[in-house]
């Protein structure tokens, strides 16, 4: 499995404002993300991103095929009127839940055309188990598009191959604004995950796209 994390953040490391506005990237950078999507077998996001943004997660700004959409959603909270579920009969959609997710909601999700994968007994979705299940479904290349909580869980598994971050020349501030990586975090810098910078792209928009690979 190849796993890429892609995100856009402000100079101060926020991926959304304190009110959840995440319209950070330029159209040009969004087209780059759509190209990445079309080269992936699946795009993976956390349920809070679906609730905040109601995204489609399809390929629209470039020509290319749609990847499967995978929503990491322990308790099957995904709204039945979300763009993801409303388009689930047309674009492959997988909702990753735990055994604790309500059965009736799972039936409704399946009725709308989405597949449901159970990964973990309770608490959060076990992302390692989820990736194994996705592999069994023929998914080999995954693009993780956040948010911060999911980025932390996936970074912790140590299975990521690439981290691509766009830094937009803006500052959003806000102590409650979501940052690139949330979760518990490490206590010591010596424990943190180390990366090497392999490419820098400077855009006319003033954005910088940084491509990192983890140091193994
Ligand atoms: N700028 C960007 O590139 C970008 C990209 C994506 C999102 N965003 C922004 O980020 C914000 C949302 O980020 P977020 O950090 O609050 O949430 P998130 O990562 O999108 O979703 C987190 C939620 O996913 C569920 N989840 C299930 N299993 C999990 C696991 N193993 N690890 C982590 N989460 C798991 C949990 O909810 P349950 O307990 O209910 O399952 C958890 O609260 C939004 O404002 C969105 O606009 C920005």
Coordinates of N, CA and C in Angstrom, one line a residue, residues 8-147:
X8 N -3.3 21.5 2.8 CA -2.9 22.9 2.6 C -3.0 23.6 3.9
X9 N -2.0 24.3 4.3 CA -2.1 25.0 5.6 C -1.6 26.5 5.4
X10 N -1.9 27.2 6.5 CA -1.5 28.6 6.5 C 0.0 28.7 7.0
X11 N 0.6 29.9 7.0 CA 1.9 30.0 7.5 C 2.0 29.5 9.0
X12 N 0.9 29.7 9.7 CA 0.9 29.3 11.1 C 0.4 27.8 11.3
X13 N 0.4 27.1 10.3 CA 0.1 25.6 10.4 C -1.3 25.2 10.6
X14 N -2.2 26.1 10.3 CA -3.7 25.8 10.4 C -4.2 25.2 9.1
X15 N -5.0 24.2 9.2 CA -5.7 23.7 8.0 C -7.1 24.1 7.9
X16 N -7.6 24.9 8.8 CA -8.9 25.5 8.8 C -8.9 26.6 9.8
X17 N -9.8 27.6 9.7 CA -9.9 28.6 10.7 C -10.7 28.1 12.0
X18 N -10.8 28.9 13.0 CA -11.5 28.4 14.2 C -12.9 28.1 13.9
X19 N -13.5 28.6 12.8 CA -14.9 28.3 12.4 C -15.0 27.2 11.4
X20 N -13.8 26.6 11.1 CA -13.8 25.5 10.2 C -13.7 25.8 8.7
X21 N -13.4 27.1 8.4 CA -13.3 27.5 6.9 C -11.9 27.0 6.5
X22 N -11.9 26.1 5.4 CA -10.6 25.5 5.0 C -10.3 25.9 3.6
X23 N -10.9 27.0 3.1 CA -10.7 27.4 1.7 C -9.3 28.1 1.6
X24 N -8.2 27.3 1.7 CA -6.9 27.9 1.9 C -6.1 28.0 0.5
X25 N -6.3 26.9 -0.3 CA -5.5 26.8 -1.5 C -6.0 27.7 -2.7
X26 N -5.1 28.0 -3.6 CA -5.5 28.6 -4.9 C -6.1 27.6 -5.8
X27 N -6.8 28.0 -6.8 CA -7.4 27.1 -7.8 C -6.3 26.2 -8.4
X28 N -5.1 26.9 -8.7 CA -4.0 26.2 -9.3 C -3.6 25.0 -8.4
X29 N -3.5 25.3 -7.1 CA -3.1 24.2 -6.2 C -4.1 23.1 -6.1
X30 N -5.4 23.5 -6.1 CA -6.5 22.6 -6.1 C -6.4 21.6 -7.3
X31 N -6.0 22.2 -8.4 CA -5.9 21.3 -9.6 C -4.8 20.3 -9.4
X32 N -3.7 20.7 -8.7 CA -2.7 19.7 -8.4 C -3.2 18.6 -7.5
X33 N -4.1 19.0 -6.6 CA -4.7 18.0 -5.7 C -5.6 17.0 -6.5
X34 N -6.4 17.6 -7.4 CA -7.3 16.8 -8.2 C -6.4 15.8 -9.1
X35 N -5.3 16.3 -9.5 CA -4.4 15.3 -10.3 C -3.9 14.2 -9.4
X36 N -3.5 14.5 -8.2 CA -3.1 13.5 -7.2 C -4.3 12.5 -7.0
X37 N -5.5 13.1 -6.8 CA -6.7 12.2 -6.6 C -6.8 11.2 -7.8
X38 N -6.7 11.8 -9.0 CA -7.0 10.9 -10.1 C -5.9 9.8 -10.3
X39 N -4.8 10.0 -9.6 CA -3.7 9.0 -9.7 C -3.9 8.0 -8.5
X40 N -4.8 8.2 -7.6 CA -5.0 7.4 -6.4 C -6.1 6.4 -6.6
X41 N -6.0 5.3 -5.9 CA -7.2 4.4 -5.9 C -8.3 4.8 -5.0
X42 N -7.8 5.5 -3.9 CA -8.8 6.0 -2.9 C -8.3 7.3 -2.2
X43 N -9.3 8.1 -1.9 CA -9.0 9.3 -1.1 C -9.6 9.0 0.3
X44 N -8.9 9.3 1.3 CA -9.4 9.0 2.7 C -9.5 10.3 3.5
X45 N -10.6 10.5 4.1 CA -10.8 11.7 5.1 C -11.5 11.3 6.3
X46 N -11.3 12.1 7.4 CA -12.0 11.8 8.6 C -13.4 12.4 8.6
X47 N -14.3 11.9 9.4 CA -15.7 12.3 9.4 C -15.9 13.7 9.7
X48 N -15.0 14.3 10.6 CA -15.2 15.8 10.9 C -15.0 16.6 9.7
X49 N -14.1 16.2 8.8 CA -13.9 16.9 7.5 C -15.2 16.8 6.7
X50 N -15.9 15.7 6.6 CA -17.1 15.6 5.9 C -18.2 16.5 6.5
X51 N -18.3 16.5 7.8 CA -19.3 17.3 8.5 C -19.0 18.8 8.3
X52 N -17.7 19.2 8.4 CA -17.4 20.6 8.2 C -17.5 21.1 6.8
X53 N -17.0 20.3 5.8 CA -16.9 20.8 4.4 C -18.0 20.3 3.5
X54 N -18.6 19.2 3.8 CA -19.5 18.5 2.9 C -18.9 18.3 1.5
X55 N -17.7 17.7 1.4 CA -17.0 17.7 0.2 C -17.5 16.6 -0.8
X56 N -17.1 16.7 -2.1 CA -17.5 15.6 -3.0 C -16.3 14.6 -3.1
X57 N -15.1 15.1 -3.0 CA -13.8 14.3 -3.1 C -13.7 13.7 -4.5
X58 N -14.3 14.3 -5.5 CA -14.2 13.8 -6.9 C -13.1 14.6 -7.7
X59 N -12.9 14.1 -8.9 CA -11.9 14.8 -9.7 C -12.7 15.7 -10.7
X60 N -12.5 17.0 -10.5 CA -13.3 18.0 -11.4 C -12.4 19.0 -12.1
X61 N -11.3 19.4 -11.5 CA -10.5 20.5 -12.1 C -9.5 20.0 -13.1
X62 N -9.4 18.7 -13.3 CA -8.5 18.1 -14.3 C -9.3 16.9 -14.9
X63 N -8.8 16.5 -16.1 CA -9.4 15.3 -16.6 C -8.8 14.1 -15.9
X64 N -9.7 13.1 -15.5 CA -9.2 11.9 -14.9 C -10.3 11.2 -14.2
X65 N -10.0 10.0 -13.7 CA -11.1 9.2 -13.1 C -11.2 9.5 -11.6
X66 N -12.3 9.2 -11.1 CA -12.5 9.4 -9.7 C -12.0 8.3 -8.9
X67 N -11.3 8.6 -7.8 CA -10.9 7.5 -6.9 C -12.0 7.1 -6.0
X68 N -12.0 6.0 -5.3 CA -13.0 5.6 -4.3 C -12.8 6.7 -3.2
X69 N -13.9 6.9 -2.5 CA -13.9 7.9 -1.3 C -14.0 7.0 -0.1
X70 N -13.1 7.2 0.9 CA -13.1 6.4 2.1 C -13.3 7.4 3.3
X71 N -14.4 7.2 4.1 CA -14.6 8.1 5.2 C -14.4 7.3 6.5
X72 N -13.5 7.9 7.3 CA -13.1 7.2 8.6 C -14.1 7.7 9.7
X73 N -15.1 6.8 10.1 CA -16.3 7.3 10.8 C -16.7 6.2 11.8
X74 N -16.1 6.2 12.9 CA -16.3 5.1 13.9 C -17.7 4.7 14.1
X75 N -18.6 5.8 14.3 CA -20.0 5.5 14.7 C -21.0 5.8 13.6
X76 N -20.5 5.8 12.3 CA -21.4 6.0 11.2 C -22.2 7.3 11.3
X77 N -21.5 8.4 11.7 CA -22.2 9.7 11.8 C -22.4 10.4 10.5
X78 N -21.9 9.8 9.4 CA -22.0 10.5 8.1 C -23.5 10.9 7.8
X79 N -23.8 12.2 7.5 CA -25.1 12.6 7.3 C -25.7 11.9 6.0
X80 N -26.9 11.5 6.0 CA -27.5 10.8 4.9 C -27.7 11.8 3.7
X81 N -27.7 13.1 4.0 CA -27.8 14.1 2.9 C -26.5 14.7 2.6
X82 N -25.3 14.0 3.0 CA -24.0 14.5 2.6 C -23.8 14.3 1.1
X83 N -23.0 15.1 0.5 CA -22.7 15.0 -1.0 C -22.0 13.6 -1.2
X84 N -21.3 13.1 -0.2 CA -20.6 11.8 -0.4 C -21.7 10.7 -0.6
X85 N -22.6 10.6 0.4 CA -23.6 9.6 0.3 C -24.6 9.8 -0.9
X86 N -24.9 11.0 -1.2 CA -25.9 11.3 -2.3 C -25.3 10.8 -3.6
X87 N -23.9 10.8 -3.7 CA -23.3 10.4 -5.0 C -22.7 8.9 -4.9
X88 N -23.1 8.2 -3.8 CA -22.4 6.9 -3.5 C -22.8 5.8 -4.5
X89 N -23.9 6.0 -5.2 CA -24.3 5.0 -6.2 C -23.5 5.2 -7.5
X90 N -22.9 6.4 -7.6 CA -22.1 6.8 -8.9 C -20.6 6.7 -8.7
X91 N -20.2 7.0 -7.5 CA -18.7 7.0 -7.2 C -18.5 6.1 -6.1
X92 N -17.5 5.1 -6.2 CA -17.3 4.1 -5.2 C -17.0 4.8 -3.8
X93 N -17.8 4.4 -2.9 CA -17.7 5.0 -1.5 C -17.6 3.9 -0.5
X94 N -16.7 4.1 0.5 CA -16.5 3.1 1.5 C -16.5 3.9 2.9
X95 N -17.4 3.5 3.8 CA -17.4 4.1 5.1 C -16.7 3.1 6.1
X96 N -15.6 3.5 6.7 CA -14.9 2.7 7.7 C -15.5 3.0 9.1
X97 N -16.0 2.0 9.7 CA -16.7 2.1 11.0 C -16.0 1.1 12.0
X98 N -16.5 1.2 13.3 CA -16.2 0.2 14.3 C -17.4 -0.7 14.5
X99 N -17.2 -1.7 15.3 CA -18.3 -2.6 15.6 C -19.4 -1.9 16.4
X100 N -19.1 -0.7 17.0 CA -20.0 0.0 17.8 C -21.0 0.8 17.0
X101 N -20.8 0.9 15.7 CA -21.7 1.8 14.8 C -23.1 1.2 14.8
X102 N -24.1 2.0 14.9 CA -25.5 1.5 14.9 C -25.9 0.8 13.6
X103 N -26.4 -0.4 13.8 CA -26.8 -1.3 12.6 C -27.7 -0.7 11.6
X104 N -28.8 0.0 12.2 CA -29.8 0.6 11.3 C -29.1 1.7 10.4
X105 N -28.2 2.5 10.9 CA -27.5 3.5 10.1 C -26.7 2.8 9.0
X106 N -26.0 1.7 9.4 CA -25.2 1.0 8.4 C -26.1 0.5 7.3
X107 N -27.2 0.0 7.6 CA -28.2 -0.5 6.5 C -28.5 0.7 5.6
X108 N -28.8 1.9 6.2 CA -29.2 3.0 5.4 C -28.0 3.5 4.5
X109 N -26.8 3.4 5.0 CA -25.6 3.8 4.3 C -25.5 2.8 3.1
X110 N -25.6 1.5 3.3 CA -25.5 0.5 2.3 C -26.6 0.7 1.2
X111 N -27.8 1.0 1.7 CA -28.9 1.3 0.8 C -28.6 2.4 -0.2
X112 N -27.8 3.4 0.2 CA -27.4 4.5 -0.7 C -26.3 4.2 -1.6
X113 N -25.8 2.9 -1.5 CA -24.8 2.5 -2.5 C -23.3 2.5 -2.0
X114 N -23.1 2.8 -0.7 CA -21.8 2.8 -0.1 C -21.5 1.4 0.5
X115 N -20.2 1.1 0.5 CA -19.7 -0.2 1.2 C -19.4 0.2 2.6
X116 N -19.5 -0.7 3.5 CA -19.1 -0.4 4.9 C -18.0 -1.4 5.3
X117 N -16.9 -0.9 5.9 CA -15.8 -1.8 6.3 C -15.8 -1.6 7.9
X118 N -15.7 -2.7 8.6 CA -15.6 -2.6 10.0 C -14.2 -2.9 10.4
X119 N -13.6 -1.8 11.1 CA -12.2 -1.9 11.4 C -12.0 -1.5 12.9
X120 N -12.0 -2.4 13.8 CA -11.9 -2.1 15.2 C -13.2 -2.4 16.0
X121 N -13.0 -2.7 17.3 CA -14.2 -3.0 18.1 C -14.9 -1.8 18.6
X122 N -14.2 -0.9 19.2 CA -14.8 0.3 19.8 C -13.8 1.5 19.7
X123 N -14.2 2.6 20.1 CA -13.3 3.8 20.1 C -13.1 4.2 18.6
X124 N -11.9 4.6 18.3 CA -11.7 5.1 16.9 C -11.5 3.9 16.0
X125 N -11.7 4.2 14.7 CA -11.4 3.2 13.7 C -9.9 2.8 13.8
X126 N -9.6 1.5 13.7 CA -8.2 1.0 13.7 C -7.7 1.2 12.3
X127 N -6.9 2.3 12.1 CA -6.5 2.6 10.7 C -5.6 1.5 10.0
X128 N -4.9 0.8 10.9 CA -4.0 -0.3 10.3 C -4.9 -1.4 9.7
X129 N -6.0 -1.7 10.5 CA -6.9 -2.8 10.0 C -7.7 -2.2 8.8
X130 N -8.0 -1.0 8.8 CA -8.7 -0.4 7.7 C -7.9 -0.5 6.4
X131 N -6.6 -0.1 6.5 CA -5.7 -0.2 5.3 C -5.7 -1.6 4.8
X132 N -5.6 -2.6 5.7 CA -5.6 -4.0 5.3 C -6.8 -4.4 4.5
X133 N -8.0 -3.9 5.1 CA -9.3 -4.2 4.4 C -9.3 -3.5 3.0
X134 N -8.8 -2.3 3.0 CA -8.8 -1.6 1.7 C -7.9 -2.3 0.6
X135 N -6.8 -2.8 1.1 CA -5.9 -3.6 0.2 C -6.6 -4.8 -0.3
X136 N -7.4 -5.5 0.6 CA -8.1 -6.7 0.1 C -9.2 -6.3 -0.9
X137 N -9.6 -5.0 -0.9 CA -10.6 -4.6 -1.9 C -9.9 -4.0 -3.2
X138 N -8.6 -4.3 -3.3 CA -7.9 -3.9 -4.5 C -7.4 -2.5 -4.5
X139 N -7.4 -1.8 -3.3 CA -6.9 -0.4 -3.2 C -5.4 -0.4 -2.8
X140 N -4.6 0.1 -3.7 CA -3.1 0.0 -3.5 C -2.5 1.4 -3.2
X141 N -3.1 2.4 -3.8 CA -2.6 3.8 -3.6 C -3.6 4.7 -3.0
X142 N -3.3 5.3 -1.8 CA -4.2 6.0 -1.0 C -3.7 7.5 -0.9
X143 N -4.7 8.4 -1.1 CA -4.4 9.8 -0.8 C -5.2 10.2 0.4
X144 N -4.5 10.6 1.5 CA -5.1 11.0 2.7 C -5.3 12.5 2.7
X145 N -6.5 13.0 2.8 CA -6.7 14.5 2.7 C -7.2 15.0 4.1
X146 N -6.7 14.5 5.2 CA -7.0 15.1 6.5 C -8.3 14.6 7.1
X147 N -8.7 15.3 8.2 CA -8.1 16.5 8.8 C -7.0 16.1 9.7

